[in-house]
Amino acid sequence: LAKTTQPISMDSYEGQEVNITCSHNNIATNDYITWYQQFPSQGPRFIIQGYKTKVTNEVASLFIPADRKSSTLSLPRVSLSDTAVYYCLVIGDNQGGKLIFGQGTELSVKP
Amino acid sequence: DAGVIQSPRHEVTEMGQEVTLRCKPISGHNSLFWYRQTMMRGLELLIYFNNNVPIDDSGMPEDRFSAKMPNASFSTLKIQPSEPRDSAVYFCASSHSLYSGSGDEQFFGPGTRLTVL
């Protein structure tokens, strides 16, 4: 199974762009990279998913280099409400549809 | 759509008692997942079902835990007997299918906070 490594915590200020990098050195050819967000006292929520290059939606952007051994979640102009834990996951054949959550990155946005 | 519904939202019980957690997945979703979250162990997958059939229960901690999905709209997670170390937030999630190549988005319920005294 592809193991992911990401920073335990990050601090930011309102209005800044936040980039959270995740490493997944043993990602398999058919694996996808998925990010979930979890607010306190709530279940995780899907943010974005990608296979290679760049993916953008209304919430975030996901940058994946050619070797796919890492990925970066980019949150533009964060606000206090973006304070949450962000999980990077790899999903594919080896996981059989399962989501294996790591420790995640606890993002704290300050005024 | 109401999303994934879990009940109860909070449960406080005494050691040795039976606890039953309930989940109603999103209508039309074929896969259902039970997770447990604690500060020490993070978010752990306990068991998951596809088309009401248990696929993988390797995450179930021990025989005191059991899960059923009698139909497409209802699942239960039972702990009997409960112990203080079972105290955690239990999440239920559902998705359209178990695996569609890229992996289907999972929709999580609000969770049940269980406290075993």
PDB file of C-alpha atoms in Angstrom:
ATOM      1  CA  LEU A   1       0.000   0.000   0.000  1.00  0.00           C
ATOM      2  CA  ALA A   2       1.220   3.481  -0.857  1.00  0.00           C
ATOM      3  CA  LYS A   3       2.190   5.331   2.315  1.00  0.00           C
ATOM      4  CA  THR A   4       1.736   9.087   2.502  1.00  0.00           C
ATOM      5  CA  THR A   5       3.752  11.593   4.511  1.00  0.00           C
ATOM      6  CA  GLN A   6       2.649  15.145   5.174  1.00  0.00           C
ATOM      7  CA  PRO A   7       3.470  17.825   7.755  1.00  0.00           C
ATOM      8  CA  ILE A   8       1.709  17.410  11.073  1.00  0.00           C
ATOM      9  CA  SER A   9       0.730  21.051  11.336  1.00  0.00           C
ATOM     10  CA  MET A  10       0.872  24.377   9.528  1.00  0.00           C
ATOM     11  CA  ASP A  11       0.027  27.935  10.464  1.00  0.00           C
ATOM     12  CA  SER A  12      -1.183  30.636   8.142  1.00  0.00           C
ATOM     13  CA  TYR A  13      -2.925  33.996   8.143  1.00  0.00           C
ATOM     14  CA  GLU A  14      -6.120  35.043   6.491  1.00  0.00           C
ATOM     15  CA  GLY A  15      -5.743  35.937   2.849  1.00  0.00           C
ATOM     16  CA  GLN A  16      -2.588  33.931   2.310  1.00  0.00           C
ATOM     17  CA  GLU A  17      -2.155  31.030  -0.068  1.00  0.00           C
ATOM     18  CA  VAL A  18      -1.441  27.765   1.690  1.00  0.00           C
ATOM     19  CA  ASN A  19       0.409  24.887   0.090  1.00  0.00           C
ATOM     20  CA  ILE A  20       0.434  21.482   1.771  1.00  0.00           C
ATOM     21  CA  THR A  21       2.795  18.946   0.277  1.00  0.00           C
ATOM     22  CA  CYS A  22       2.365  15.218   0.579  1.00  0.00           C
ATOM     23  CA  SER A  23       4.906  12.591  -0.378  1.00  0.00           C
ATOM     24  CA  HIS A  24       3.900   9.172  -1.684  1.00  0.00           C
ATOM     25  CA  ASN A  25       7.088   7.623  -2.974  1.00  0.00           C
ATOM     26  CA  ASN A  26       5.674   4.178  -3.685  1.00  0.00           C
ATOM     27  CA  ILE A  27       2.562   5.258  -5.526  1.00  0.00           C
ATOM     28  CA  ALA A  28       1.457   2.674  -8.072  1.00  0.00           C
ATOM     29  CA  THR A  29       0.754   3.327 -11.733  1.00  0.00           C
ATOM     30  CA  ASN A  30      -3.020   3.157 -11.356  1.00  0.00           C
ATOM     31  CA  ASP A  31      -3.260   5.048  -8.072  1.00  0.00           C
ATOM     32  CA  TYR A  32      -4.998   8.388  -7.707  1.00  0.00           C
ATOM     33  CA  ILE A  33      -4.235  11.107  -5.183  1.00  0.00           C
ATOM     34  CA  THR A  34      -7.150  12.318  -3.121  1.00  0.00           C
ATOM     35  CA  TRP A  35      -7.471  14.993  -0.449  1.00  0.00           C
ATOM     36  CA  TYR A  36     -10.077  15.189   2.290  1.00  0.00           C
ATOM     37  CA  GLN A  37     -10.781  17.982   4.768  1.00  0.00           C
ATOM     38  CA  GLN A  38     -12.076  17.511   8.294  1.00  0.00           C
ATOM     39  CA  PHE A  39     -13.474  20.273  10.469  1.00  0.00           C
ATOM     40  CA  PRO A  40     -13.685  19.765  14.234  1.00  0.00           C
ATOM     41  CA  SER A  41     -16.611  17.586  15.261  1.00  0.00           C
ATOM     42  CA  GLN A  42     -17.439  16.674  11.666  1.00  0.00           C
ATOM     43  CA  GLY A  43     -16.683  13.810   9.328  1.00  0.00           C
ATOM     44  CA  PRO A  44     -14.090  14.196   6.567  1.00  0.00           C
ATOM     45  CA  ARG A  45     -15.162  15.817   3.327  1.00  0.00           C
ATOM     46  CA  PHE A  46     -13.751  15.224  -0.160  1.00  0.00           C
ATOM     47  CA  ILE A  47     -11.856  18.204  -1.564  1.00  0.00           C
ATOM     48  CA  ILE A  48     -10.082  17.190  -4.732  1.00  0.00           C
ATOM     49  CA  GLN A  49      -8.598  14.282  -6.625  1.00  0.00           C
ATOM     50  CA  GLY A  50      -6.034  13.965  -9.391  1.00  0.00           C
ATOM     51  CA  TYR A  51      -3.811  11.596 -11.309  1.00  0.00           C
ATOM     52  CA  LYS A  52      -1.160  13.869 -12.820  1.00  0.00           C
ATOM     53  CA  THR A  53      -0.376  17.488 -13.674  1.00  0.00           C
ATOM     54  CA  LYS A  54      -2.855  19.972 -12.248  1.00  0.00           C
ATOM     55  CA  VAL A  55      -6.454  19.798 -11.150  1.00  0.00           C
ATOM     56  CA  THR A  56      -8.480  22.796 -10.018  1.00  0.00           C
ATOM     57  CA  ASN A  57     -11.946  23.151  -8.586  1.00  0.00           C
ATOM     58  CA  GLU A  58     -13.836  25.825  -6.705  1.00  0.00           C
ATOM     59  CA  VAL A  59     -12.124  24.923  -3.445  1.00  0.00           C
ATOM     60  CA  ALA A  60      -8.503  24.101  -4.221  1.00  0.00           C
ATOM     61  CA  SER A  61      -5.852  23.163  -6.734  1.00  0.00           C
ATOM     62  CA  LEU A  62      -3.827  19.995  -6.785  1.00  0.00           C
ATOM     63  CA  PHE A  63      -0.391  19.939  -8.346  1.00  0.00           C
ATOM     64  CA  ILE A  64       1.192  16.602  -9.207  1.00  0.00           C
ATOM     65  CA  PRO A  65       4.680  16.435 -10.737  1.00  0.00           C
ATOM     66  CA  ALA A  66       5.541  14.058 -13.540  1.00  0.00           C
ATOM     67  CA  ASP A  67       7.032  11.414 -11.255  1.00  0.00           C
ATOM     68  CA  ARG A  68       3.871  11.504  -9.066  1.00  0.00           C
ATOM     69  CA  LYS A  69       5.914  10.822  -5.942  1.00  0.00           C
ATOM     70  CA  SER A  70       4.483  13.891  -4.285  1.00  0.00           C
ATOM     71  CA  SER A  71       1.543  16.234  -4.597  1.00  0.00           C
ATOM     72  CA  THR A  72       0.702  19.710  -3.343  1.00  0.00           C
ATOM     73  CA  LEU A  73      -2.693  20.905  -2.250  1.00  0.00           C
ATOM     74  CA  SER A  74      -3.035  24.641  -2.762  1.00  0.00           C
ATOM     75  CA  LEU A  75      -5.675  26.670  -0.946  1.00  0.00           C
ATOM     76  CA  PRO A  76      -5.941  30.214  -2.313  1.00  0.00           C
ATOM     77  CA  ARG A  77      -6.585  33.113   0.052  1.00  0.00           C
ATOM     78  CA  VAL A  78      -7.480  31.111   3.136  1.00  0.00           C
ATOM     79  CA  SER A  79      -9.953  32.324   5.697  1.00  0.00           C
ATOM     80  CA  LEU A  80     -10.510  31.399   9.337  1.00  0.00           C
ATOM     81  CA  SER A  81     -13.063  28.835   8.205  1.00  0.00           C
ATOM     82  CA  ASP A  82     -10.349  26.871   6.414  1.00  0.00           C
ATOM     83  CA  THR A  83      -8.929  25.830   9.777  1.00  0.00           C
ATOM     84  CA  ALA A  84      -9.164  22.054   9.599  1.00  0.00           C
ATOM     85  CA  VAL A  85      -7.207  18.847   9.214  1.00  0.00           C
ATOM     86  CA  TYR A  86      -6.269  17.992   5.633  1.00  0.00           C
ATOM     87  CA  TYR A  87      -5.637  14.385   4.672  1.00  0.00           C
ATOM     88  CA  CYS A  88      -3.694  13.209   1.651  1.00  0.00           C
ATOM     89  CA  LEU A  89      -4.641   9.721   0.484  1.00  0.00           C
ATOM     90  CA  VAL A  90      -3.636   7.419  -2.317  1.00  0.00           C
ATOM     91  CA  ILE A  91      -6.372   5.246  -3.722  1.00  0.00           C
ATOM     92  CA  GLY A  92      -6.182   2.518  -6.317  1.00  0.00           C
ATOM     93  CA  ASP A  93      -6.182  -1.182  -7.029  1.00  0.00           C
ATOM     94  CA  ASN A  94      -4.096  -2.110  -4.011  1.00  0.00           C
ATOM     95  CA  GLN A  95      -6.495  -0.372  -1.666  1.00  0.00           C
ATOM     96  CA  GLY A  96      -9.584  -2.011  -3.156  1.00  0.00           C
ATOM     97  CA  GLY A  97     -11.587   1.154  -2.759  1.00  0.00           C
ATOM     98  CA  LYS A  98     -10.560   1.685   0.844  1.00  0.00           C
ATOM     99  CA  LEU A  99      -9.419   5.025   2.176  1.00  0.00           C
ATOM    100  CA  ILE A 100      -6.391   4.701   4.436  1.00  0.00           C
ATOM    101  CA  PHE A 101      -6.134   7.882   6.473  1.00  0.00           C
ATOM    102  CA  GLY A 102      -2.776   9.024   7.831  1.00  0.00           C
ATOM    103  CA  GLN A 103      -2.311  11.625  10.525  1.00  0.00           C
ATOM    104  CA  GLY A 104      -3.192  14.544   8.265  1.00  0.00           C
ATOM    105  CA  THR A 105      -2.019  18.146   8.412  1.00  0.00           C
ATOM    106  CA  GLU A 106      -3.650  20.380  10.982  1.00  0.00           C
ATOM    107  CA  LEU A 107      -3.958  23.806   9.379  1.00  0.00           C
ATOM    108  CA  SER A 108      -4.531  26.759  11.664  1.00  0.00           C
ATOM    109  CA  VAL A 109      -5.539  30.030  10.023  1.00  0.00           C
ATOM    110  CA  LYS A 110      -5.095  33.115  12.166  1.00  0.00           C
ATOM    111  CA  PRO A 111      -6.577  36.578  11.756  1.00  0.00           C
TER     112      PRO A 111
ATOM    113  CA  ASP B   1     -30.531  14.762  -0.163  1.00  0.00           C
ATOM    114  CA  ALA B   2     -30.184  14.482   3.605  1.00  0.00           C
ATOM    115  CA  GLY B   3     -26.733  13.000   3.432  1.00  0.00           C
ATOM    116  CA  VAL B   4     -25.542  10.115   5.569  1.00  0.00           C
ATOM    117  CA  ILE B   5     -27.585   9.891   8.744  1.00  0.00           C
ATOM    118  CA  GLN B   6     -26.198   8.459  11.957  1.00  0.00           C
ATOM    119  CA  SER B   7     -27.856   7.838  15.270  1.00  0.00           C
ATOM    120  CA  PRO B   8     -27.468   8.468  18.056  1.00  0.00           C
ATOM    121  CA  ARG B   9     -25.203  11.499  17.844  1.00  0.00           C
ATOM    122  CA  HIS B  10     -23.987  10.956  21.384  1.00  0.00           C
ATOM    123  CA  GLU B  11     -24.006   7.830  23.494  1.00  0.00           C
ATOM    124  CA  VAL B  12     -22.848   7.439  27.054  1.00  0.00           C
ATOM    125  CA  THR B  13     -22.900   3.966  28.508  1.00  0.00           C
ATOM    126  CA  GLU B  14     -21.300   1.895  31.193  1.00  0.00           C
ATOM    127  CA  MET B  15     -18.697  -0.755  30.698  1.00  0.00           C
ATOM    128  CA  GLY B  16     -20.221  -4.097  29.846  1.00  0.00           C
ATOM    129  CA  GLN B  17     -23.314  -2.707  28.177  1.00  0.00           C
ATOM    130  CA  GLU B  18     -24.262  -3.363  24.580  1.00  0.00           C
ATOM    131  CA  VAL B  19     -24.030  -0.423  22.219  1.00  0.00           C
ATOM    132  CA  THR B  20     -25.671  -0.210  18.805  1.00  0.00           C
ATOM    133  CA  LEU B  21     -24.817   2.518  16.356  1.00  0.00           C
ATOM    134  CA  ARG B  22     -26.984   3.101  13.310  1.00  0.00           C
ATOM    135  CA  CYS B  23     -26.376   4.452   9.860  1.00  0.00           C
ATOM    136  CA  LYS B  24     -28.540   5.310   6.877  1.00  0.00           C
ATOM    137  CA  PRO B  25     -26.440   5.793   3.737  1.00  0.00           C
ATOM    138  CA  ILE B  26     -27.264   8.157   0.902  1.00  0.00           C
ATOM    139  CA  SER B  27     -29.944   6.689  -1.312  1.00  0.00           C
ATOM    140  CA  GLY B  28     -28.471   5.018  -4.384  1.00  0.00           C
ATOM    141  CA  HIS B  29     -25.060   4.458  -2.833  1.00  0.00           C
ATOM    142  CA  ASN B  30     -23.897   0.870  -2.971  1.00  0.00           C
ATOM    143  CA  SER B  31     -20.931   0.989  -0.618  1.00  0.00           C
ATOM    144  CA  LEU B  32     -20.915   1.679   3.100  1.00  0.00           C
ATOM    145  CA  PHE B  33     -17.977   2.163   5.439  1.00  0.00           C
ATOM    146  CA  TRP B  34     -17.602   2.286   9.224  1.00  0.00           C
ATOM    147  CA  TYR B  35     -14.697   4.246  10.724  1.00  0.00           C
ATOM    148  CA  ARG B  36     -13.509   4.988  14.242  1.00  0.00           C
ATOM    149  CA  GLN B  37     -11.572   8.098  15.233  1.00  0.00           C
ATOM    150  CA  THR B  38      -9.549   8.671  18.382  1.00  0.00           C
ATOM    151  CA  MET B  39      -6.803  11.104  19.246  1.00  0.00           C
ATOM    152  CA  MET B  40      -4.317   8.290  19.684  1.00  0.00           C
ATOM    153  CA  ARG B  41      -5.073   6.210  16.605  1.00  0.00           C
ATOM    154  CA  GLY B  42      -6.561   8.733  14.210  1.00  0.00           C
ATOM    155  CA  LEU B  43      -9.184   7.669  11.688  1.00  0.00           C
ATOM    156  CA  GLU B  44      -9.380   3.904  11.225  1.00  0.00           C
ATOM    157  CA  LEU B  45     -11.478   1.911   8.788  1.00  0.00           C
ATOM    158  CA  LEU B  46     -13.323  -0.848  10.643  1.00  0.00           C
ATOM    159  CA  ILE B  47     -15.389  -2.583   7.987  1.00  0.00           C
ATOM    160  CA  TYR B  48     -16.992  -1.897   4.655  1.00  0.00           C
ATOM    161  CA  PHE B  49     -19.838  -3.312   2.621  1.00  0.00           C
ATOM    162  CA  ASN B  50     -20.634  -3.416  -1.050  1.00  0.00           C
ATOM    163  CA  ASN B  51     -24.204  -4.153  -2.121  1.00  0.00           C
ATOM    164  CA  ASN B  52     -24.981  -5.049   1.509  1.00  0.00           C
ATOM    165  CA  VAL B  53     -22.239  -7.687   1.633  1.00  0.00           C
ATOM    166  CA  PRO B  54     -19.266  -7.261   3.985  1.00  0.00           C
ATOM    167  CA  ILE B  55     -16.109  -7.039   1.905  1.00  0.00           C
ATOM    168  CA  ASP B  56     -13.374  -6.464   4.438  1.00  0.00           C
ATOM    169  CA  ASP B  57     -13.689  -6.547   8.215  1.00  0.00           C
ATOM    170  CA  SER B  58      -9.978  -6.737   8.955  1.00  0.00           C
ATOM    171  CA  GLY B  59     -10.164  -3.427  10.765  1.00  0.00           C
ATOM    172  CA  MET B  60     -12.653  -4.628  13.346  1.00  0.00           C
ATOM    173  CA  PRO B  61     -10.652  -4.590  16.568  1.00  0.00           C
ATOM    174  CA  GLU B  62     -12.008  -7.753  18.139  1.00  0.00           C
ATOM    175  CA  ASP B  63     -14.956 -10.095  18.383  1.00  0.00           C
ATOM    176  CA  ARG B  64     -16.845  -7.678  20.571  1.00  0.00           C
ATOM    177  CA  PHE B  65     -17.477  -5.642  17.431  1.00  0.00           C
ATOM    178  CA  SER B  66     -19.957  -6.714  14.781  1.00  0.00           C
ATOM    179  CA  ALA B  67     -21.607  -4.955  11.852  1.00  0.00           C
ATOM    180  CA  LYS B  68     -24.573  -5.756   9.694  1.00  0.00           C
ATOM    181  CA  MET B  69     -26.246  -4.317   6.652  1.00  0.00           C
ATOM    182  CA  PRO B  70     -29.640  -5.996   6.285  1.00  0.00           C
ATOM    183  CA  ASN B  71     -30.657  -3.782   3.379  1.00  0.00           C
ATOM    184  CA  ALA B  72     -29.377  -0.975   1.187  1.00  0.00           C
ATOM    185  CA  SER B  73     -30.658   1.748   3.463  1.00  0.00           C
ATOM    186  CA  PHE B  74     -29.537   0.633   6.899  1.00  0.00           C
ATOM    187  CA  SER B  75     -26.468  -0.588   8.738  1.00  0.00           C
ATOM    188  CA  THR B  76     -25.576  -1.177  12.362  1.00  0.00           C
ATOM    189  CA  LEU B  77     -22.339  -1.406  14.284  1.00  0.00           C
ATOM    190  CA  LYS B  78     -22.659  -3.235  17.562  1.00  0.00           C
ATOM    191  CA  ILE B  79     -20.255  -3.443  20.471  1.00  0.00           C
ATOM    192  CA  GLN B  80     -20.964  -6.106  23.061  1.00  0.00           C
ATOM    193  CA  PRO B  81     -19.736  -5.838  25.740  1.00  0.00           C
ATOM    194  CA  SER B  82     -18.450  -2.295  25.570  1.00  0.00           C
ATOM    195  CA  GLU B  83     -15.216  -1.209  27.264  1.00  0.00           C
ATOM    196  CA  PRO B  84     -13.803   2.230  28.120  1.00  0.00           C
ATOM    197  CA  ARG B  85     -11.185   1.897  25.384  1.00  0.00           C
ATOM    198  CA  ASP B  86     -14.011   1.790  22.836  1.00  0.00           C
ATOM    199  CA  SER B  87     -14.699   5.458  23.533  1.00  0.00           C
ATOM    200  CA  ALA B  88     -14.311   7.257  20.227  1.00  0.00           C
ATOM    201  CA  VAL B  89     -16.197   8.969  17.442  1.00  0.00           C
ATOM    202  CA  TYR B  90     -17.644   6.455  15.019  1.00  0.00           C
ATOM    203  CA  PHE B  91     -18.277   7.599  11.463  1.00  0.00           C
ATOM    204  CA  CYS B  92     -20.327   5.981   8.768  1.00  0.00           C
ATOM    205  CA  ALA B  93     -19.657   6.871   5.126  1.00  0.00           C
ATOM    206  CA  SER B  94     -21.180   5.841   1.816  1.00  0.00           C
ATOM    207  CA  SER B  95     -20.196   6.044  -1.837  1.00  0.00           C
ATOM    208  CA  HIS B  96     -21.735   5.194  -5.188  1.00  0.00           C
ATOM    209  CA  SER B  97     -19.531   2.170  -5.674  1.00  0.00           C
ATOM    210  CA  LEU B  98     -16.652   0.436  -4.010  1.00  0.00           C
ATOM    211  CA  TYR B  99     -14.127   1.198  -6.656  1.00  0.00           C
ATOM    212  CA  SER B 100     -14.529   2.857 -10.005  1.00  0.00           C
ATOM    213  CA  GLY B 101     -10.935   3.180 -11.053  1.00  0.00           C
ATOM    214  CA  SER B 102     -10.277   6.532  -9.495  1.00  0.00           C
ATOM    215  CA  GLY B 103     -12.146   5.698  -6.345  1.00  0.00           C
ATOM    216  CA  ASP B 104     -15.546   7.090  -5.585  1.00  0.00           C
ATOM    217  CA  GLU B 105     -15.936  10.049  -3.260  1.00  0.00           C
ATOM    218  CA  GLN B 106     -17.035   8.973   0.185  1.00  0.00           C
ATOM    219  CA  PHE B 107     -19.667  10.998   1.998  1.00  0.00           C
ATOM    220  CA  PHE B 108     -19.321  10.930   5.749  1.00  0.00           C
ATOM    221  CA  GLY B 109     -22.029  11.201   8.352  1.00  0.00           C
ATOM    222  CA  PRO B 110     -21.803  13.502  11.375  1.00  0.00           C
ATOM    223  CA  GLY B 111     -20.525  10.698  13.581  1.00  0.00           C
ATOM    224  CA  THR B 112     -21.572   9.176  16.875  1.00  0.00           C
ATOM    225  CA  ARG B 113     -19.540  10.184  19.898  1.00  0.00           C
ATOM    226  CA  LEU B 114     -19.386   7.154  22.177  1.00  0.00           C
ATOM    227  CA  THR B 115     -18.278   7.374  25.781  1.00  0.00           C
ATOM    228  CA  VAL B 116     -17.955   4.172  27.777  1.00  0.00           C
ATOM    229  CA  LEU B 117     -17.579   4.766  31.493  1.00  0.00           C
TER     230      LEU B 117
END
